[in-house]
Amino acid sequence: MTQLPTGWRRARFGEAAETALGKMLDKGRSRGLPKVPYLRNVNVQWGSVDLRSVLQMELADEERERFGLRVGDLLVCEGGEIGRAAIWGGSTGFMAYQKALHRVRPHPGTDPRFLRYQLERLANDGTLARFSTGSTIRHLPQQALRAVPIALPSIETQRRVVAILEEHLSDLDAAGA
């Protein structure tokens, strides 16, 4: 097992954040409830949320808190390209999310950008695949996501790592252009 830098600790994803799966869509006729916009797996890309194709679902008023997004929530794909993640930056109004997505709310002391980059690394190195289920379409169940091992430094170090990483990624984007 690789030794962590001083001040870092090993943790499970569920120790760093609260996770929840989205709303299961009703496949029947309309129940006459208010319709709200919601995000699907296809809306979540690595590092961005694509709002060009947002659908609507019925959602009871008492379900809004449970299935609504807040600025800073990390959205993680449960199926398909497991672990694909982006941070919700907000929109003009209420937004819900469907069951194919995990909504991750980092605990105090955890930066959602740091978790997002860790998920991308863990997807690329095959770690997330070891936690997935399914033979044709892979899925990352909620309990499995919570068990994924991560390295967790102080919040200050998380922010420094993110700043350095994003500066390098920006330089690469500029060089590519």
CSV table of C-alpha atoms in Angstrom, one decimal:
chain,number,residue,atom,x,y,z
A,1,MET,CA,0.0,0.0,0.0
A,2,THR,CA,1.4,3.4,-1.0
A,3,GLN,CA,2.4,5.6,1.9
A,4,LEU,CA,0.5,8.9,2.1
A,5,PRO,CA,2.2,12.3,2.5
A,6,THR,CA,2.4,13.7,6.0
A,7,GLY,CA,-1.0,15.1,7.1
A,8,TRP,CA,-3.0,13.0,4.8
A,9,ARG,CA,-5.2,10.1,5.9
A,10,ARG,CA,-7.0,7.2,4.4
A,11,ALA,CA,-10.7,7.4,4.5
A,12,ARG,CA,-13.8,5.9,2.8
A,13,PHE,CA,-15.8,8.2,0.5
A,14,GLY,CA,-18.7,8.0,2.9
A,15,GLU,CA,-16.6,9.4,5.7
A,16,ALA,CA,-16.0,12.6,3.6
A,17,ALA,CA,-19.5,13.2,2.3
A,18,GLU,CA,-23.2,12.4,2.6
A,19,THR,CA,-24.5,10.5,-0.5
A,20,ALA,CA,-28.0,10.0,-1.8
A,21,LEU,CA,-29.5,8.5,-5.0
A,22,GLY,CA,-32.0,10.5,-6.9
A,23,LYS,CA,-35.7,10.1,-7.6
A,24,MET,CA,-37.0,7.0,-9.3
A,25,LEU,CA,-39.1,8.1,-12.3
A,26,ASP,CA,-42.7,7.1,-12.3
A,27,LYS,CA,-43.5,5.2,-15.5
A,28,GLY,CA,-47.3,5.5,-15.2
A,29,ARG,CA,-49.7,8.1,-16.1
A,30,SER,CA,-49.6,11.6,-14.6
A,31,ARG,CA,-50.4,11.9,-10.9
A,32,GLY,CA,-51.2,15.6,-11.3
A,33,LEU,CA,-48.2,16.7,-9.3
A,34,PRO,CA,-46.1,19.8,-10.1
A,35,LYS,CA,-43.5,19.2,-12.8
A,36,VAL,CA,-39.9,20.2,-12.1
A,37,PRO,CA,-36.7,20.0,-14.2
A,38,TYR,CA,-34.3,17.2,-13.4
A,39,LEU,CA,-30.8,16.1,-14.3
A,40,ARG,CA,-30.0,12.7,-15.8
A,41,ASN,CA,-26.8,10.7,-16.2
A,42,VAL,CA,-26.3,12.2,-19.7
A,43,ASN,CA,-26.3,15.7,-18.2
A,44,VAL,CA,-23.3,15.0,-16.1
A,45,GLN,CA,-19.9,15.2,-17.9
A,46,TRP,CA,-16.5,15.2,-16.4
A,47,GLY,CA,-16.3,18.5,-14.6
A,48,SER,CA,-19.4,20.1,-16.1
A,49,VAL,CA,-23.2,19.8,-16.2
A,50,ASP,CA,-24.8,20.0,-19.6
A,51,LEU,CA,-28.2,21.8,-19.4
A,52,ARG,CA,-29.1,21.7,-23.1
A,53,SER,CA,-31.4,18.7,-22.6
A,54,VAL,CA,-33.1,18.9,-19.3
A,55,LEU,CA,-36.4,17.0,-18.9
A,56,GLN,CA,-39.2,17.4,-16.4
A,57,MET,CA,-40.7,15.0,-13.9
A,58,GLU,CA,-43.5,15.2,-11.4
A,59,LEU,CA,-42.4,15.8,-7.9
A,60,ALA,CA,-44.4,16.3,-4.7
A,61,ASP,CA,-43.7,19.4,-2.7
A,62,GLU,CA,-42.6,17.3,0.3
A,63,GLU,CA,-40.0,15.6,-1.9
A,64,ARG,CA,-38.3,18.8,-3.0
A,65,GLU,CA,-35.8,18.9,-0.1
A,66,ARG,CA,-34.8,15.3,-0.6
A,67,PHE,CA,-34.4,15.4,-4.4
A,68,GLY,CA,-33.4,19.0,-4.9
A,69,LEU,CA,-29.8,20.2,-5.6
A,70,ARG,CA,-27.8,22.9,-3.8
A,71,VAL,CA,-25.0,24.9,-5.2
A,72,GLY,CA,-21.8,22.9,-4.5
A,73,ASP,CA,-23.4,19.4,-4.6
A,74,LEU,CA,-21.3,16.9,-6.5
A,75,LEU,CA,-23.2,14.8,-9.0
A,76,VAL,CA,-21.8,11.3,-9.6
A,77,CYS,CA,-23.0,8.9,-12.3
A,78,GLU,CA,-24.2,5.6,-10.9
A,79,GLY,CA,-24.2,3.7,-14.2
A,80,GLY,CA,-22.6,3.8,-17.6
A,81,GLU,CA,-19.3,5.7,-17.1
A,82,ILE,CA,-19.3,5.1,-13.4
A,83,GLY,CA,-17.9,7.9,-11.2
A,84,ARG,CA,-18.2,10.6,-13.9
A,85,ALA,CA,-18.8,13.6,-11.8
A,86,ALA,CA,-19.4,17.4,-11.9
A,87,ILE,CA,-20.3,20.0,-9.3
A,88,TRP,CA,-23.7,21.7,-9.5
A,89,GLY,CA,-23.2,25.4,-9.9
A,90,GLY,CA,-26.8,26.3,-9.7
A,91,SER,CA,-29.3,27.6,-12.2
A,92,THR,CA,-32.2,30.0,-12.4
A,93,GLY,CA,-34.4,27.8,-10.2
A,94,PHE,CA,-35.1,24.5,-8.6
A,95,MET,CA,-33.4,21.4,-10.0
A,96,ALA,CA,-33.9,17.8,-9.1
A,97,TYR,CA,-31.9,14.7,-10.0
A,98,GLN,CA,-33.0,11.2,-11.0
A,99,LYS,CA,-32.0,7.8,-9.6
A,100,ALA,CA,-29.1,7.3,-12.0
A,101,LEU,CA,-27.2,9.9,-10.1
A,102,HIS,CA,-25.6,10.1,-6.7
A,103,ARG,CA,-25.9,13.5,-5.0
A,104,VAL,CA,-22.8,14.0,-2.8
A,105,ARG,CA,-22.7,16.7,-0.2
A,106,PRO,CA,-19.2,17.0,1.3
A,107,HIS,CA,-18.9,17.2,5.0
A,108,PRO,CA,-17.2,20.3,6.5
A,109,GLY,CA,-13.5,20.1,5.8
A,110,THR,CA,-14.0,18.4,2.4
A,111,ASP,CA,-13.8,20.3,-0.9
A,112,PRO,CA,-16.2,19.0,-3.6
A,113,ARG,CA,-13.6,19.8,-6.3
A,114,PHE,CA,-11.1,17.6,-4.5
A,115,LEU,CA,-13.6,14.7,-4.4
A,116,ARG,CA,-14.4,15.2,-8.1
A,117,TYR,CA,-10.8,14.9,-9.1
A,118,GLN,CA,-10.3,11.9,-6.9
A,119,LEU,CA,-13.2,10.2,-8.5
A,120,GLU,CA,-11.7,10.9,-12.0
A,121,ARG,CA,-8.4,9.4,-10.9
A,122,LEU,CA,-10.1,6.4,-9.4
A,123,ALA,CA,-12.1,5.9,-12.6
A,124,ASN,CA,-9.0,6.1,-14.7
A,125,ASP,CA,-6.9,3.7,-12.6
A,126,GLY,CA,-9.6,1.0,-12.4
A,127,THR,CA,-10.4,1.4,-8.7
A,128,LEU,CA,-14.1,2.3,-9.2
A,129,ALA,CA,-14.5,-0.7,-11.5
A,130,ARG,CA,-13.6,-3.0,-8.6
A,131,PHE,CA,-16.5,-1.5,-6.6
A,132,SER,CA,-19.1,-1.7,-9.5
A,133,THR,CA,-21.7,-4.4,-10.2
A,134,GLY,CA,-23.3,-5.6,-13.4
A,135,SER,CA,-22.0,-7.6,-16.3
A,136,THR,CA,-23.0,-5.5,-19.3
A,137,ILE,CA,-23.7,-2.0,-17.9
A,138,ARG,CA,-21.6,-1.3,-14.9
A,139,HIS,CA,-23.2,0.3,-11.8
A,140,LEU,CA,-21.8,1.9,-8.7
A,141,PRO,CA,-24.3,1.3,-6.0
A,142,GLN,CA,-24.6,3.8,-3.2
A,143,GLN,CA,-23.1,1.5,-0.5
A,144,ALA,CA,-20.2,0.7,-2.8
A,145,LEU,CA,-19.5,4.5,-3.5
A,146,ARG,CA,-19.5,5.1,0.3
A,147,ALA,CA,-16.8,2.3,0.7
A,148,VAL,CA,-14.4,3.6,-2.0
A,149,PRO,CA,-11.1,4.4,-0.5
A,150,ILE,CA,-9.7,7.9,-0.8
A,151,ALA,CA,-6.8,9.9,0.4
A,152,LEU,CA,-7.9,12.9,2.5
A,153,PRO,CA,-5.6,15.8,3.5
A,154,SER,CA,-6.6,19.0,5.4
A,155,ILE,CA,-9.0,21.3,3.6
A,156,GLU,CA,-6.2,23.8,3.1
A,157,THR,CA,-4.1,21.1,1.3
A,158,GLN,CA,-7.2,20.0,-0.7
A,159,ARG,CA,-7.6,23.6,-2.0
A,160,ARG,CA,-3.9,23.9,-2.8
A,161,VAL,CA,-4.0,20.6,-4.7
A,162,VAL,CA,-7.1,21.7,-6.7
A,163,ALA,CA,-5.6,25.1,-7.5
A,164,ILE,CA,-2.4,23.6,-8.8
A,165,LEU,CA,-4.2,20.9,-10.8
A,166,GLU,CA,-6.6,23.4,-12.3
A,167,GLU,CA,-3.7,25.7,-13.2
A,168,HIS,CA,-1.9,22.9,-15.0
A,169,LEU,CA,-5.1,21.8,-16.8
A,170,SER,CA,-5.7,25.4,-17.9
A,171,ASP,CA,-2.1,25.5,-19.3
A,172,LEU,CA,-2.8,22.3,-21.2
A,173,ASP,CA,-6.0,23.6,-22.6
A,174,ALA,CA,-4.3,26.8,-23.7
A,175,ALA,CA,-1.4,24.8,-25.3
A,176,GLY,CA,-4.0,22.6,-27.1
A,177,ALA,CA,-5.8,25.6,-28.5
